[in-house]
Short mmCIF file of C-alpha atoms and ligand atoms in Angstrom, two decimals:
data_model
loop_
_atom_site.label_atom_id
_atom_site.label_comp_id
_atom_site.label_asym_id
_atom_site.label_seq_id
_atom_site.Cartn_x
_atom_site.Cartn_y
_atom_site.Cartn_z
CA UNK A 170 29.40 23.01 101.95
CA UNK A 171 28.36 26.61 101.69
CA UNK A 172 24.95 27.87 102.01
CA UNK A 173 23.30 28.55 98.49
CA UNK A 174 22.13 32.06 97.73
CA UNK A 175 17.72 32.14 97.89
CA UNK A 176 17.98 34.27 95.16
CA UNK A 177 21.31 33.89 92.72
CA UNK A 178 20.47 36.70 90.44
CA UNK A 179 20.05 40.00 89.99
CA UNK A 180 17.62 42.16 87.60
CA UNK A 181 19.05 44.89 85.33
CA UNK A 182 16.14 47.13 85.04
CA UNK A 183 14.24 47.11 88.31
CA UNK A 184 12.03 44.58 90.15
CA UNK A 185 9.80 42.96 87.60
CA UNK A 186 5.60 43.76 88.36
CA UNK A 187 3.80 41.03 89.26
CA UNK A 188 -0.38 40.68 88.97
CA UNK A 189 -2.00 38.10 90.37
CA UNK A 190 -5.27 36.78 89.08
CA UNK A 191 -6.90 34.84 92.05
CA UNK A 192 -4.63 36.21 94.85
CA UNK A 193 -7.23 35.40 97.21
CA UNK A 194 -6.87 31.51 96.18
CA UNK A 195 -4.52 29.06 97.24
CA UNK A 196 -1.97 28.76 94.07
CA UNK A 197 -2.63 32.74 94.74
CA UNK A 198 -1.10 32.73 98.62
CA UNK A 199 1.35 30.10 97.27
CA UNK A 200 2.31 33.19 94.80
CA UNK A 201 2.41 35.78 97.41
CA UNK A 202 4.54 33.69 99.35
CA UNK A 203 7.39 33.02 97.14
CA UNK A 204 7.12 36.82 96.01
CA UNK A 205 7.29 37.92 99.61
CA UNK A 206 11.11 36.20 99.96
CA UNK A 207 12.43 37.70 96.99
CA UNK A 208 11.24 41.62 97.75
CA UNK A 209 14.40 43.00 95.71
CA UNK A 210 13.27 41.10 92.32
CA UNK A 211 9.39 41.34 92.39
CA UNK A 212 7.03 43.83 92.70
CA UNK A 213 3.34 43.63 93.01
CA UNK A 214 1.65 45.35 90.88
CA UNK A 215 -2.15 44.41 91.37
CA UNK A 216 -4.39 41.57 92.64
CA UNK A 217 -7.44 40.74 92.41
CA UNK A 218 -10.40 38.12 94.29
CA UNK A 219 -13.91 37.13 93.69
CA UNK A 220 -15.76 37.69 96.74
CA UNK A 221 -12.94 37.29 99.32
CA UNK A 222 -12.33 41.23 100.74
CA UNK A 223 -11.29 40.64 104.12
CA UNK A 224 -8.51 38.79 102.44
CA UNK A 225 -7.82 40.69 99.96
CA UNK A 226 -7.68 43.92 102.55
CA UNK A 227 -4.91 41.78 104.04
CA UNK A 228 -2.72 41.10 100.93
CA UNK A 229 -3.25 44.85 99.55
CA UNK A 230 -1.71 46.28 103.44
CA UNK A 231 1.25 43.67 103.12
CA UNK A 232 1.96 44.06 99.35
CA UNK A 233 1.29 47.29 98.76
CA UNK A 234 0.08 46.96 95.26
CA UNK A 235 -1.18 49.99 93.13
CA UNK A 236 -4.64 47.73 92.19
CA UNK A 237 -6.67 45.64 93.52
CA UNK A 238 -9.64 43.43 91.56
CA UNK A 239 -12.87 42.32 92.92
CA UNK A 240 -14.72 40.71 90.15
CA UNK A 241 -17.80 40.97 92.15
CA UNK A 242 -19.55 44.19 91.91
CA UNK A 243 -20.57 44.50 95.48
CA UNK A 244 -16.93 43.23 97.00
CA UNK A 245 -15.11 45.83 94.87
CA UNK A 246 -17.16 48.22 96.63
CA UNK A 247 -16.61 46.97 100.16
CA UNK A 248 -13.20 46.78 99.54
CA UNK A 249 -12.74 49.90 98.87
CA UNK A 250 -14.51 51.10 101.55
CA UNK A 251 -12.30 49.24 103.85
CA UNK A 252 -9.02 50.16 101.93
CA UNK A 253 -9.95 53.39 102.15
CA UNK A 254 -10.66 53.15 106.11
CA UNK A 255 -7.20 51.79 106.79
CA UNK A 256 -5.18 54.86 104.51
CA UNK A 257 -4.39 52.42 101.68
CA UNK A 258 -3.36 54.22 98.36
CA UNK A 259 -4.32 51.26 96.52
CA UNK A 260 -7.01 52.13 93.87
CA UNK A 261 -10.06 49.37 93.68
CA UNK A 262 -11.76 48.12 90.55
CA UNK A 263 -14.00 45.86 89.57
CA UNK A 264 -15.54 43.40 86.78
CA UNK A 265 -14.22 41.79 84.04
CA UNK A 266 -12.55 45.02 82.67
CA UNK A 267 -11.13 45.31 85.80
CA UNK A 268 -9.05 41.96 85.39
CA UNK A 269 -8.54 42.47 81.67
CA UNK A 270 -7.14 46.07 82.92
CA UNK A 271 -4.49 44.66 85.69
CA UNK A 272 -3.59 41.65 82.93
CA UNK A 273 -2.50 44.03 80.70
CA UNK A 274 -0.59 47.26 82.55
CA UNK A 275 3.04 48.22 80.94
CA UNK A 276 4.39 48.03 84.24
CA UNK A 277 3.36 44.79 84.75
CA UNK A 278 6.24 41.54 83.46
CA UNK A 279 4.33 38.68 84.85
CA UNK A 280 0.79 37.39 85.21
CA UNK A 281 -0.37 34.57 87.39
CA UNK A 282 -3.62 33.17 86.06
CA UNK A 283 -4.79 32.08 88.75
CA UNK A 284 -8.16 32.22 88.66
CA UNK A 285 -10.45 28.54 89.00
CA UNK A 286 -12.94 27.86 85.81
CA UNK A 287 -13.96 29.21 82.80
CA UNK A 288 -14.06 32.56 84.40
CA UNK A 289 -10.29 32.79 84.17
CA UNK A 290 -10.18 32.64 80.15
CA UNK A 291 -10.79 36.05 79.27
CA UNK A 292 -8.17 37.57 81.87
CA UNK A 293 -5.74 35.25 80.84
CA UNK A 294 -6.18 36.16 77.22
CA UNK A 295 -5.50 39.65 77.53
CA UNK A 296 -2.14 38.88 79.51
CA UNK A 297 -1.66 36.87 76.69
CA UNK A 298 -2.18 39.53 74.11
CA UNK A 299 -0.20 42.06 76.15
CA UNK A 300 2.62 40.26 75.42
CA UNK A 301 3.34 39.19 79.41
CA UNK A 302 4.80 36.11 80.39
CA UNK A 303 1.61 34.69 81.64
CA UNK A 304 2.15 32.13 84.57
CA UNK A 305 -0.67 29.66 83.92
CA UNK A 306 -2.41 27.73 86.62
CA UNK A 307 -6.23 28.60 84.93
CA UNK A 308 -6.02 24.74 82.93
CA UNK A 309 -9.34 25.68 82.25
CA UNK A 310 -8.06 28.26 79.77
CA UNK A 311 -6.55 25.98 77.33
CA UNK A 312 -9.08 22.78 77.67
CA UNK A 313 -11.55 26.13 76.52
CA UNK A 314 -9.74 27.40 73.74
CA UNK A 315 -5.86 25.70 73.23
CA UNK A 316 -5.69 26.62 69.82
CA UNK A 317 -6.67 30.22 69.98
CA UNK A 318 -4.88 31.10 73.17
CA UNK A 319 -1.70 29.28 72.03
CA UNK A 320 -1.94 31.42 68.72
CA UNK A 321 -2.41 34.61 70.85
CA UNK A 322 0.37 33.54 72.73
CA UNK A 323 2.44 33.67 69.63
CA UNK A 324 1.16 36.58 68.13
CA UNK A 325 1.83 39.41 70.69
CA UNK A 326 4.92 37.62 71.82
CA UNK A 327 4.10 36.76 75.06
CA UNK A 328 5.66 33.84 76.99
CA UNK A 329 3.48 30.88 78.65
CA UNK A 330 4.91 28.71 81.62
CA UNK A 331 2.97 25.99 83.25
CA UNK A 332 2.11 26.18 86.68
CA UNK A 333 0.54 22.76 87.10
CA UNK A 334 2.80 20.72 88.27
CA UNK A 335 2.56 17.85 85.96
CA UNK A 336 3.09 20.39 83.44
CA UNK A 337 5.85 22.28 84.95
CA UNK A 338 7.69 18.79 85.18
CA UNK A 339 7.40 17.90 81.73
CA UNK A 340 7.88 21.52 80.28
CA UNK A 341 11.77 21.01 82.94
CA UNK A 342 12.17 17.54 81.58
CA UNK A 343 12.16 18.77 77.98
CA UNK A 344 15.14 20.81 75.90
CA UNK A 345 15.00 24.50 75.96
CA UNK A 346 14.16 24.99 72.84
CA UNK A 347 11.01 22.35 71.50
CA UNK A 348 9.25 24.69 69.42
CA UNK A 349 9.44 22.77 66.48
CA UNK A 350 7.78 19.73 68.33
CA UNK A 351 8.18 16.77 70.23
CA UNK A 352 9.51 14.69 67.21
CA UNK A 353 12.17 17.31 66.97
CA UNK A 354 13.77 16.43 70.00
CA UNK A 355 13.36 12.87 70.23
CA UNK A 356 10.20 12.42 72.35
CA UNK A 357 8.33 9.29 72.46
CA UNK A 358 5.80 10.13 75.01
CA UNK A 359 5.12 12.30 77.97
CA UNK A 360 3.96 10.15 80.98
CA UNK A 361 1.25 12.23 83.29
CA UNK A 362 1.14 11.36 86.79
CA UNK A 363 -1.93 11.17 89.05
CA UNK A 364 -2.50 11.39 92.43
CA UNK A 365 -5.46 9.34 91.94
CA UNK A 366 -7.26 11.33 94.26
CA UNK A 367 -8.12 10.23 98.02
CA UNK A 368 -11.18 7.56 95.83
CA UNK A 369 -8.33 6.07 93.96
CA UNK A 370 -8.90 2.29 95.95
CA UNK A 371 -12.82 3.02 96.66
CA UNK A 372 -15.74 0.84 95.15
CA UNK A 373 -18.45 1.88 92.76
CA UNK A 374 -20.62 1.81 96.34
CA UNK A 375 -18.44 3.09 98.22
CA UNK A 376 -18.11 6.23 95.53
CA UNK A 377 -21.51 6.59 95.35
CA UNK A 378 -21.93 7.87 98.61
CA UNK A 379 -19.02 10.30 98.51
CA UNK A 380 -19.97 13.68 100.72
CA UNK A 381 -18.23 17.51 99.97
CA UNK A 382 -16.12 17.16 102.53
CA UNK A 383 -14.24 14.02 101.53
CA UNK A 384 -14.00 14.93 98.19
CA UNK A 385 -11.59 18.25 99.29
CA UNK A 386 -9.75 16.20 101.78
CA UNK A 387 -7.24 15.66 99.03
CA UNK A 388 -4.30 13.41 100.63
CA UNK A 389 -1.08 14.95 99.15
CA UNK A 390 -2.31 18.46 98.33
CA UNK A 391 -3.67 21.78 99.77
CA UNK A 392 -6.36 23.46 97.09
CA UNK A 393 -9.52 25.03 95.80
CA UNK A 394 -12.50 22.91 96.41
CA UNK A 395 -13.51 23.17 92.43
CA UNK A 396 -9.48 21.42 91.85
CA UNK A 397 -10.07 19.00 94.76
CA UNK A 398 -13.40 17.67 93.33
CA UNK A 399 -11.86 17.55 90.46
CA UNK A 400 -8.62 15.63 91.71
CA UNK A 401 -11.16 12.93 93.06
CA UNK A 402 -13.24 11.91 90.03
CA UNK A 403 -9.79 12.67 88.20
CA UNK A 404 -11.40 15.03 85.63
CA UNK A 405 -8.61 16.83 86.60
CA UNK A 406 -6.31 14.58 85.05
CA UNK A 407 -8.73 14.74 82.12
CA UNK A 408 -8.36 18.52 81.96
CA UNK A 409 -4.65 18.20 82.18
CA UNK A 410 -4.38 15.98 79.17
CA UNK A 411 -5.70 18.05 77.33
CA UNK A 412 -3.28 21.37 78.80
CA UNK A 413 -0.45 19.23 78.04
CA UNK A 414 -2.01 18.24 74.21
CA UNK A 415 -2.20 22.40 73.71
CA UNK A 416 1.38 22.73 75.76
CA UNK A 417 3.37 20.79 74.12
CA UNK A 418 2.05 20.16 71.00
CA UNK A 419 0.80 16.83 71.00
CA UNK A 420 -1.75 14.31 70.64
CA UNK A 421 -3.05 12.47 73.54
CA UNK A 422 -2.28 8.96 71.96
CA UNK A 423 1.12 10.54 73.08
CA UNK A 424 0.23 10.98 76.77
CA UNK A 425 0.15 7.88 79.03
CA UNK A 426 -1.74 8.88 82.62
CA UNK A 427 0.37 7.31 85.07
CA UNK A 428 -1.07 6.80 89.07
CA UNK A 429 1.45 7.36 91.11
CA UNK A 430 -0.34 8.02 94.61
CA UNK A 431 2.83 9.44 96.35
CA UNK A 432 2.63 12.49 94.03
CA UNK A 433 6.74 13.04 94.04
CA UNK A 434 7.35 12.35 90.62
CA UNK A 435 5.32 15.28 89.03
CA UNK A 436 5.49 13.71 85.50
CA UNK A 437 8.12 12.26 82.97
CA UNK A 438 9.50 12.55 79.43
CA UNK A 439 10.58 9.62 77.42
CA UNK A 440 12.85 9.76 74.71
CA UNK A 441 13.19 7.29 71.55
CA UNK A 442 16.83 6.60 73.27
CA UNK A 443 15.11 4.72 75.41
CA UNK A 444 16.19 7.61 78.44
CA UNK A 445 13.45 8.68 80.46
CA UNK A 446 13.89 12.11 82.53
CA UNK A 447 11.40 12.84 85.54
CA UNK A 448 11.05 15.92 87.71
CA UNK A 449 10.61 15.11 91.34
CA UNK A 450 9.90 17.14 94.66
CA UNK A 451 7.88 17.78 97.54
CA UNK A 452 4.35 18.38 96.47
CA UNK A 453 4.22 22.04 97.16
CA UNK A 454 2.81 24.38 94.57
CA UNK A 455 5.30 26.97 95.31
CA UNK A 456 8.02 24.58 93.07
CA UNK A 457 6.64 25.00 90.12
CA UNK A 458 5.49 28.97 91.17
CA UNK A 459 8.81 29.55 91.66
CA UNK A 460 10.34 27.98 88.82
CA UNK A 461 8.12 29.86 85.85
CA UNK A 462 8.99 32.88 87.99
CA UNK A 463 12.75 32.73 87.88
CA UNK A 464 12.69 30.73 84.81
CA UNK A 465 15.42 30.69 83.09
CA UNK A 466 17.16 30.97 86.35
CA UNK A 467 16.17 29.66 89.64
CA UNK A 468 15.62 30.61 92.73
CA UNK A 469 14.14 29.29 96.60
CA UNK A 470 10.84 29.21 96.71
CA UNK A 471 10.44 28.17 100.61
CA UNK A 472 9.96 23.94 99.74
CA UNK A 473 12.63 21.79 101.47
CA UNK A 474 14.27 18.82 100.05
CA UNK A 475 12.90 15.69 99.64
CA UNK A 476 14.13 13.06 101.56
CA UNK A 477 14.11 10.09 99.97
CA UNK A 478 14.71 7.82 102.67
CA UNK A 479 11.76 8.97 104.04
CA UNK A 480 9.40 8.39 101.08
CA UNK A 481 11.44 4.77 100.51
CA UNK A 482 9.00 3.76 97.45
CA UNK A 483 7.08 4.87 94.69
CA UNK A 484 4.41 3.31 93.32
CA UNK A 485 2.68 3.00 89.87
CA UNK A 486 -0.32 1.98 88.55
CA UNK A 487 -2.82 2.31 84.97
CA UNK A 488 -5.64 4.41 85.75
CA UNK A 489 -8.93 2.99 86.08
CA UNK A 490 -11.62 4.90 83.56
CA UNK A 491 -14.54 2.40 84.32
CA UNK A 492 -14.62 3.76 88.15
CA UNK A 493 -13.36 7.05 87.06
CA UNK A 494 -14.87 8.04 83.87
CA UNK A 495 -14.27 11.23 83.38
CA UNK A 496 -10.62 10.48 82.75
CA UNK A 497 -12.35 8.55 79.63
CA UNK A 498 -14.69 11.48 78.83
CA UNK A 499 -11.54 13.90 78.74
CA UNK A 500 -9.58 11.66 76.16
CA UNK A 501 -12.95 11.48 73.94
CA UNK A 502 -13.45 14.92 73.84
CA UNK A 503 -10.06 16.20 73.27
CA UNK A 504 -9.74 13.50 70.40
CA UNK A 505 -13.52 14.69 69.00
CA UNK A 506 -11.74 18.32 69.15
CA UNK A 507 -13.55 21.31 68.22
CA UNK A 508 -15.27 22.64 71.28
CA UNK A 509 -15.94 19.38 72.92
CA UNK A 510 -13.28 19.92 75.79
CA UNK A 511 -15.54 23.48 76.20
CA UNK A 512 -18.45 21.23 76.54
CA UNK A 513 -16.64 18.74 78.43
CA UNK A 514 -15.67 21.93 81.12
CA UNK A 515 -18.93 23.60 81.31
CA UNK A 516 -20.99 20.43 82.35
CA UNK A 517 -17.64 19.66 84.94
CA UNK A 518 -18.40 23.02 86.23
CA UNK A 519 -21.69 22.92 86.61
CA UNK A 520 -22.04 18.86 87.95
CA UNK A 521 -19.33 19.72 90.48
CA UNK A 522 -20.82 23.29 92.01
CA UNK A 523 -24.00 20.86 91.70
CA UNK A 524 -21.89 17.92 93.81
CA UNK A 525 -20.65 20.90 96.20
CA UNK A 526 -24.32 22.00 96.86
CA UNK A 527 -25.20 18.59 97.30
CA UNK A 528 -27.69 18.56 94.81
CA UNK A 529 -25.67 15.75 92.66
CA UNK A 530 -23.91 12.75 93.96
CA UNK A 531 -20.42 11.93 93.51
CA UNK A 532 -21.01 8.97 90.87
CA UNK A 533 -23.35 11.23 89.12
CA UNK A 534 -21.01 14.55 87.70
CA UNK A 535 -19.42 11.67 85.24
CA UNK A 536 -23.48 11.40 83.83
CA UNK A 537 -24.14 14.66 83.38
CA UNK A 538 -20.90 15.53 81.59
CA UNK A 539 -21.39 12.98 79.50
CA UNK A 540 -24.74 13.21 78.73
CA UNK A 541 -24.19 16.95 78.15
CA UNK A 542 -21.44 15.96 75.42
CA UNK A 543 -24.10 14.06 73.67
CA UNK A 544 -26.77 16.41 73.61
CA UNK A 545 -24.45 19.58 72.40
CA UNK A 546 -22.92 19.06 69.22
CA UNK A 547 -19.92 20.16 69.02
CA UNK A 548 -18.22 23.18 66.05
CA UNK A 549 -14.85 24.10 64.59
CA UNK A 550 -13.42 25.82 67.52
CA UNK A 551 -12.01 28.85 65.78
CA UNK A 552 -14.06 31.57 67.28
CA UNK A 553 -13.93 32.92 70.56
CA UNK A 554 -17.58 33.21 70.12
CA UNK A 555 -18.48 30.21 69.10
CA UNK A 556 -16.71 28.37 72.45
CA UNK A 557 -18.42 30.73 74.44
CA UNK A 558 -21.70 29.64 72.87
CA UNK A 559 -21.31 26.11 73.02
CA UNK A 560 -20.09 26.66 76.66
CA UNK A 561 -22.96 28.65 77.70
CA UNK A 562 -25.51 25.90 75.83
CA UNK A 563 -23.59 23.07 77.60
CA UNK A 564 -24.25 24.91 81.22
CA UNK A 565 -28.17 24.79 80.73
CA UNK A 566 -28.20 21.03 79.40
CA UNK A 567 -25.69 19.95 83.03
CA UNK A 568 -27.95 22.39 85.43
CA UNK A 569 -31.29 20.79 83.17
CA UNK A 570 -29.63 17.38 84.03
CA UNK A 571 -29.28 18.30 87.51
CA UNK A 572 -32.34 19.13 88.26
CA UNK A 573 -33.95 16.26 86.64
CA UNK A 574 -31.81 14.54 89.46
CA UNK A 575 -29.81 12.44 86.82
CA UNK A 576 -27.89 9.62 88.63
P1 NAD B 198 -9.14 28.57 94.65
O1 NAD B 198 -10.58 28.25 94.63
O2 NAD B 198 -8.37 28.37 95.91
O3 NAD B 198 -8.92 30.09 94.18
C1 NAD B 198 -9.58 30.60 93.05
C2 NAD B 198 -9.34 32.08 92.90
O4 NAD B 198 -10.15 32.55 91.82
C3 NAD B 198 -9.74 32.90 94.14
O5 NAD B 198 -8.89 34.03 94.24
C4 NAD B 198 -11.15 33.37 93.80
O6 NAD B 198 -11.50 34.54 94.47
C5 NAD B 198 -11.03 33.60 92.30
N1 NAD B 198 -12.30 33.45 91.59
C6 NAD B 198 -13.22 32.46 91.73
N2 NAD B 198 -14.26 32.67 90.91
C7 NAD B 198 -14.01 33.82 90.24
C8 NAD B 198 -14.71 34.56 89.26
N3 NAD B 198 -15.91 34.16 88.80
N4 NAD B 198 -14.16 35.70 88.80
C9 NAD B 198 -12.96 36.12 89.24
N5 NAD B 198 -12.23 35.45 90.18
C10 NAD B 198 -12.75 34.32 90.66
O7 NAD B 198 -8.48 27.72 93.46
P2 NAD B 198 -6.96 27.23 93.31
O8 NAD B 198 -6.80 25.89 93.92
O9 NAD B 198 -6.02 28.33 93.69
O10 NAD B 198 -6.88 27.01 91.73
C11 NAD B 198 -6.80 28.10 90.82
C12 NAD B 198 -6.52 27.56 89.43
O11 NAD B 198 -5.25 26.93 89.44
C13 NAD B 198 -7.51 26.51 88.95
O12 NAD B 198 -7.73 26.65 87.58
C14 NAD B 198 -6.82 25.20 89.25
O13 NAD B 198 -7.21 24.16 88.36
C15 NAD B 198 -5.37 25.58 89.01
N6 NAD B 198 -4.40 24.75 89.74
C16 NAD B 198 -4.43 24.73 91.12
C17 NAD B 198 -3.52 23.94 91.81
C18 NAD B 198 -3.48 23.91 93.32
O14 NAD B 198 -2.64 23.23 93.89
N7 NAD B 198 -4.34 24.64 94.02
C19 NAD B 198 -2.60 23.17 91.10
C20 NAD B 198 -2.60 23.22 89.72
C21 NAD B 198 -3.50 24.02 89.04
MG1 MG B 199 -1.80 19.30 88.35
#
């Protein structure tokens, strides 16, 4: 057998610009990495970080790229100071017009939205209106605002490719061309896998006392502590459903979460034929990186085979929303629609910066969230401004919660 080529194809018009939003992160590095074995089809064009400039200083001397983001004030300042120190030509800025600035650049093909929370929307948007194909790991994004992002999508002709796995799975396991929906092409349902997080056997007790640091230990992958906390009380399942409602067009009466703790399945399409197709691999975010990259070609992205003699079984399971209620929160909101899944975000974000501070117990971010969803009423989520409203109301109630040390 002859070795296969790491990159089988070539591009007409020279390397295609890359700009990645939350380079600093780990689906960012997982980015840089796959870029950095393909140097004659991408370019990097700009990146940008939070607070992170000793790491960013890094990336900018090995990529080179003509900007560089710090959406902190202070760290845009300091890194250009250092930039500067070193001889880099890169040219620093800063804030959210900074990000809105590298999403949108005409020499720029690709976006990678990868920054964590609600603070990723607005970034993400204006790749989106640019008419890029925006690579999008930011779920947050579309729990926020699916409708409007999808129609901006649309709109300014821009492309959108999941980068979660689960979606990246189902979006491989389904025809080309679906844009006419799932009853188009003969799908029955789209089956979600789930980790099921390193809590998935644990007791009510037993989650109760759930530190920081056991939360992030996630067993299969490597990620940002918001994702891993996330990944434990499986909100971040919840949050997925409702990606893959705005994704593919769906309803989540459509969407069965399915445990499967080995995480090598990444999800599966069933078809009213009865034929059910499922993407597997290592789980290694540069597979689905890679694949939105290339898409519709492929190319290596560094992962290795999977050996299936070595993994020998997978295993299944329903997902349990009594211990894990957030999954259960996620499915109510997104069926309540309107801004409840921007409700449903905020008081995640808050209750789990409030979990990471220790200032909220494990067992306790499922209370706030859902005592958040009953205290803000939801609206017609049509408006940008009206989602950003209901978000910013739905952060006071969850940090009011907190510090009335719900439980
Ligand atoms: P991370 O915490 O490792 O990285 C987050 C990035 O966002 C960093 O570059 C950080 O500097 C930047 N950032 C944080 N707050 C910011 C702010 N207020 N303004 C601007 N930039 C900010 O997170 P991650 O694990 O890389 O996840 C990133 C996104 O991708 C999340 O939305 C997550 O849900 C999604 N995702 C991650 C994985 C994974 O395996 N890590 C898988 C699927 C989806
Ligand atoms: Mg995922």
């Amino acid at each position: 057998m002859t070795e296969a080529t790491d990159t089988p194809f070539e591009i007409p018009h020279g390397p295609v610009g890359v700009t990645v939003l939350g380079a600093t992160g780990s689906i960012g590095a997982s980015t840089l990495d796959v870029i950095a074995r393909h140097p004659a089809i991408y370019r990097v064009v700009a990146l940008s970080g939070h607070r992170q400039v000793e790491r960013l200083v890094e990336q900018c001397l090995r990529f080179a790229p003509e900007f560089a983001v710090c959406a902190d004030s202070d760290a845009a300042q300091r890194l250009a100071v250092q930039l500067k120190t070193v001889g880099s030509q890169t040219q620093v800025l800063s804030g959210s017009e900074g990000l809105a600035q590298i999403a949108s650049l005409p020499q720029v093909d690709q976006v990678m939205a990868a920054i964590v929370g609600a603070a990723g929307l607005f970034p993400a948007l204006a790749a989106a209106r640019a008419g890029k194909r925006v690579l999008l790991a930011n779920k947050e994004a579309l729990v926020m605002s699916g409708q409007i992002f999808i129609d901006e999508v649309r709109r300014h002709n821009a492309e959108l490719l999941p980068i979660d796995s689960e979606h990246n799975a189902i979006f491989q396991c389904l025809p080309v061309d679906c844009a006419e929906g799932l009853d188009e092409v003969g799908v029955r349902r789209i089956l979600l896998t789930a980790s099921g997080g390193p809590f998935r056997n644990a007791s009510r007790e037993e989650l109760a006392r759930v530190t920081p640091a056991q939360a992030c230990a996630h067993p299969n992958w490597r990620m940002g502590r918001k994702i891993s906390v996330d990944s434990a009380t499986m909100m971040n399942k919840g949050l997925e459903l409702i990606e893959a409602c705005w994704l593919f067009d769906t309803s989540p009466e459509r969407i069965q979460v399915v445990v499967h703790p080995q995480s090598v399945i990444h999800s599966l399409v069933e078809y009213i034929d009865g034929s059910v197709l499922a993407q597997l691999g290592n789980p290694d975010m540069r597979t689905p990186i890679a694949h939105a990259m290339a898409w519709p070609q492929r190319m290596a992205s560094g992962v290795g085979g999977l050996d299936l003699f070595d993994i020998a079984r997978l295993d299944f399971s329903e997902p349990d929303m009594v211990r894990f209620p957030c999954l259960r929160l996620a499915y109510e909101a997104m069926r309540a629609g309107g801004t409840a899944p921007a409700i449903l975000n905020a008081a995640n974000e808050i209750a789990v910066q409030a979990f990471l501070d220790e200032r909220l117990s494990f067992t306790a971010i499922p209370v706030v969230i859902e005592k958040t969803l009953e205290t803000i009423s939801s609206h017609e989520a049509s408006e940008l401004e009206v989602i950003m409203t209901d978000d910013r109301l739905a952060r006071g109630a969850a940090e009011q919660l907190v510090a009335e040390g719900v439980s």
